XYZ file of C-alpha atoms in Angstrom:
293
model
C 238.200 126.970 242.269
C 234.507 127.008 243.159
C 231.774 129.057 241.531
C 230.768 130.294 244.994
C 234.286 131.630 245.552
C 234.159 133.524 242.261
C 230.836 135.082 243.297
C 232.449 136.147 246.569
C 235.369 137.660 244.665
C 233.074 139.568 242.293
C 231.090 140.997 245.210
C 234.276 142.342 246.809
C 235.475 143.747 243.477
C 232.140 145.494 243.023
C 231.793 146.889 246.560
C 235.515 147.609 247.085
C 234.883 146.868 250.747
C 235.082 143.535 252.567
C 232.491 144.446 255.222
C 229.891 145.578 252.690
C 230.491 142.527 250.498
C 230.131 140.177 253.462
C 226.823 141.797 254.423
C 225.467 141.463 250.884
C 226.567 137.823 250.711
C 225.207 137.013 254.203
C 228.515 135.562 255.371
C 230.882 136.673 258.089
C 233.781 138.942 257.206
C 236.239 136.357 258.551
C 234.754 133.657 256.286
C 235.015 135.973 253.289
C 238.614 136.938 254.107
C 239.577 133.284 254.488
C 237.989 132.384 251.116
C 239.892 135.195 249.376
C 243.168 134.150 250.993
C 242.605 130.593 249.766
C 241.836 131.928 246.276
C 245.052 133.965 246.219
C 247.002 130.930 247.434
C 245.426 128.741 244.743
C 246.291 131.197 241.964
C 249.655 132.150 243.418
C 248.913 135.851 242.899
C 247.812 138.781 245.017
C 244.352 139.877 243.876
C 243.708 142.822 246.196
C 245.358 146.020 247.328
C 244.166 146.649 250.864
C 243.782 150.287 251.907
C 242.612 151.861 255.183
C 238.918 151.919 254.298
C 238.665 150.179 250.949
C 239.988 147.403 248.709
C 241.081 147.709 245.082
C 242.189 145.093 242.572
C 245.719 144.382 241.468
C 246.394 143.843 237.755
C 245.963 140.123 238.373
C 242.710 140.851 240.190
C 241.405 142.870 237.231
C 242.222 139.963 234.920
C 240.354 137.545 237.195
C 237.362 139.915 237.338
C 237.084 139.825 233.547
C 237.395 136.031 233.395
C 235.141 135.449 236.394
C 232.400 137.604 234.870
C 232.350 135.366 231.783
C 232.461 132.175 233.865
C 229.529 133.286 236.009
C 227.515 134.365 232.971
C 228.101 130.953 231.409
C 227.194 129.205 234.667
C 223.938 131.138 234.949
C 223.167 130.416 231.311
C 223.719 126.661 231.785
C 221.426 126.642 234.808
C 218.756 128.545 232.872
C 219.052 126.172 229.899
C 218.568 123.054 231.993
C 215.686 124.626 233.868
C 214.025 125.364 230.511
C 214.555 121.967 228.838
C 211.078 120.775 229.787
C 209.450 124.197 229.466
C 208.160 124.887 225.956
C 206.272 127.994 227.043
C 209.169 130.086 228.300
C 212.800 130.323 229.257
C 215.772 132.598 228.744
C 217.586 133.658 225.589
C 220.890 135.539 225.620
C 221.673 137.971 222.797
C 224.798 139.934 221.965
C 224.153 143.032 219.873
C 226.457 145.380 218.053
C 225.235 148.975 217.791
C 222.802 149.252 214.884
C 219.443 150.876 214.235
C 218.305 147.596 212.677
C 218.112 146.082 216.150
C 214.519 147.321 215.780
C 213.734 144.120 213.846
C 214.820 142.079 216.854
C 212.843 144.325 219.219
C 209.727 144.138 217.038
C 209.816 140.349 216.936
C 210.528 140.013 220.673
C 207.411 142.112 221.324
C 205.334 139.764 219.169
C 206.965 136.633 220.626
C 206.222 137.747 224.192
C 202.488 137.798 223.476
C 202.610 134.049 222.739
C 205.224 133.091 225.339
C 204.803 135.495 228.274
C 207.246 133.571 230.467
C 210.012 134.095 227.897
C 212.818 136.363 229.137
C 215.659 137.895 227.147
C 219.062 139.273 228.099
C 220.954 141.730 225.885
C 224.733 142.202 225.965
C 226.009 145.158 223.929
C 229.395 145.491 222.256
C 231.063 145.614 218.892
C 231.105 142.602 216.571
C 234.411 141.316 217.949
C 233.131 141.420 221.535
C 229.801 139.705 220.925
C 231.344 137.025 218.685
C 233.835 136.204 221.437
C 230.994 135.658 223.923
C 228.992 133.680 221.356
C 231.933 131.347 220.733
C 232.427 130.937 224.492
C 228.835 129.729 224.835
C 227.748 132.726 226.905
C 225.304 133.906 224.203
C 222.716 132.077 222.119
C 222.593 134.576 219.253
C 224.641 137.555 218.107
C 223.637 140.499 215.958
C 226.708 141.666 214.041
C 227.589 144.349 211.499
C 230.170 142.632 209.334
C 230.277 139.694 206.929
C 229.926 136.518 209.041
C 231.905 133.298 208.880
C 229.440 131.054 207.037
C 231.506 127.951 207.803
C 231.036 128.293 211.558
C 227.715 130.102 211.924
C 224.116 129.822 210.874
C 223.244 133.207 209.394
C 220.062 135.261 209.077
C 220.471 138.513 207.128
C 218.170 141.354 208.150
C 216.144 143.104 205.423
C 217.872 146.479 205.780
C 221.395 147.645 206.420
C 222.772 150.731 208.135
C 223.645 153.813 206.082
C 226.905 155.597 206.865
C 227.213 159.331 207.265
C 228.865 162.150 209.170
C 227.647 163.503 212.518
C 228.719 167.144 212.910
C 228.046 170.139 215.134
C 224.856 171.905 214.102
C 226.834 175.075 213.319
C 229.252 173.328 210.931
C 229.468 174.728 207.410
C 229.009 171.168 206.121
C 225.403 171.282 207.299
C 224.613 173.172 204.088
C 225.425 170.048 202.064
C 222.892 167.276 201.364
C 225.622 164.626 201.442
C 229.292 164.307 202.346
C 231.999 163.402 199.827
C 235.492 162.085 200.418
C 236.953 165.508 199.664
C 234.808 167.031 202.432
C 236.493 164.785 204.995
C 240.094 165.654 204.152
C 241.640 167.690 206.951
C 238.843 167.045 209.454
C 239.511 165.420 212.861
C 237.426 162.246 212.532
C 235.992 159.787 215.035
C 234.992 156.254 214.023
C 234.803 152.755 215.425
C 237.969 150.750 214.924
C 236.004 148.152 212.983
C 234.458 150.763 210.694
C 237.797 152.445 210.021
C 239.540 149.143 209.195
C 236.825 147.453 207.133
C 233.902 149.674 206.097
C 235.494 152.999 205.171
C 238.166 151.422 202.889
C 235.289 149.905 200.869
C 234.051 153.447 200.301
C 237.258 155.376 199.626
C 239.884 152.684 199.022
C 243.460 153.770 199.721
C 242.150 157.295 200.211
C 241.648 156.283 203.852
C 245.354 157.066 204.287
C 244.600 160.738 203.578
C 242.031 160.965 206.368
C 242.782 161.910 209.968
C 241.466 159.513 212.622
C 241.368 161.740 215.702
C 240.103 158.944 217.958
C 238.222 155.648 217.927
C 235.098 154.801 219.907
C 233.166 151.594 220.501
C 230.088 153.476 221.723
C 228.668 155.979 219.251
C 226.850 157.960 221.940
C 230.138 158.727 223.705
C 231.650 159.855 220.415
C 228.670 162.139 219.766
C 229.372 163.957 223.051
C 232.910 164.657 221.823
C 231.472 165.994 218.557
C 229.120 168.289 220.469
C 232.138 169.608 222.385
C 233.774 170.530 219.066
C 236.550 167.955 219.189
C 235.823 166.362 215.820
C 233.331 164.748 213.429
C 231.881 161.264 213.760
C 231.611 158.727 210.950
C 228.806 156.380 211.941
C 225.453 154.869 210.992
C 222.317 156.928 210.602
C 219.980 157.084 213.638
C 222.532 155.886 216.206
C 222.977 159.396 217.618
C 220.400 162.022 218.498
C 220.583 164.553 215.659
C 217.167 166.088 216.223
C 216.833 169.898 215.761
C 217.486 170.572 219.470
C 220.394 168.131 219.833
C 223.137 170.483 218.669
C 224.170 167.862 216.087
C 223.338 167.068 212.478
C 223.762 164.016 210.220
C 224.516 163.914 206.497
C 224.913 160.661 204.506
C 228.075 159.804 202.636
C 228.171 160.092 198.848
C 228.480 157.675 197.167
C 226.247 155.721 199.539
C 227.915 153.317 201.974
C 225.709 150.706 203.601
C 226.588 147.927 206.049
C 224.539 144.736 206.095
C 223.308 143.364 209.411
C 223.239 139.676 210.398
C 221.983 137.494 213.232
C 224.251 134.500 213.764
C 224.405 131.410 215.967
C 226.929 128.587 216.118
C 226.506 125.590 213.837
C 225.849 122.404 215.762
C 224.705 124.378 218.786
C 221.991 122.688 220.849
C 219.274 125.292 221.362
C 216.733 125.205 224.158
C 213.100 124.691 223.080
C 212.312 128.392 223.473
C 215.416 129.436 221.523
C 214.504 127.055 218.679
C 210.974 128.446 218.543
C 212.330 131.975 218.616
C 214.770 131.644 215.736
C 212.278 129.715 213.571
C 209.726 132.455 214.120
C 212.267 135.209 213.509
C 213.189 133.684 210.144
C 209.539 133.808 209.044
C 209.153 137.307 210.483
C 212.158 138.601 208.515
C 211.058 136.900 205.280
C 207.742 138.776 205.475
C 209.479 142.156 205.622
């Protein structure tokens, strides 16, 4: 299986049309069709459902799209790393970031770093801790910013100076808006939204076995999407402060939990990992930057 063939496949999956994909790839439609037939023969599975004017993926095709995306990201990263081996003034760094307001520390340092290394480029992949750790372990990412206790045996770890404070996002007309903070008793009987990770690990630290008395209406990986559901009156969101727009005109409000629940934030990278010159300079500088905060 060639990398070029995977790029062809991804173009077809994206365009859902063989003619359009062929035009974008600057190859003939017959060449593209032949390559896809050879790919299906190699894998022994049908990858496409062919319709009158479009193409969709089979279940096997959707699986290949997910795997091919990671393979191509890793390929591009390898090429960028080798291109940067002799370049100490620039290069590419790949980050995976869980949702957290403390990403501002990373943004602040990148802004400073760019003034000294203007040919430095960065690439951010968003996801929850499980998603970004998976890509870090696969070699697709250089660094990951996570919101749970890291595995110190396998990762180098840099803890950020501040954590994220948990609270409840509610409609602006909720009676709970009169309270300065939200207790466990306030949550009983409410339809609640939360990330799966937060519900399994963070909330039990706050309320122990009381979590069994709470009603998880639905789980979300993206807090913004959950906030839209809150605005529509479908429930209340347990999340970090400042991840959702709760300004006076937003239709939402945030109140912290009581007692306070705070999640620490970490930047991790694999032990024994060979970093490019620019990545080594970056992480050394970030350590000093964080220590000064």
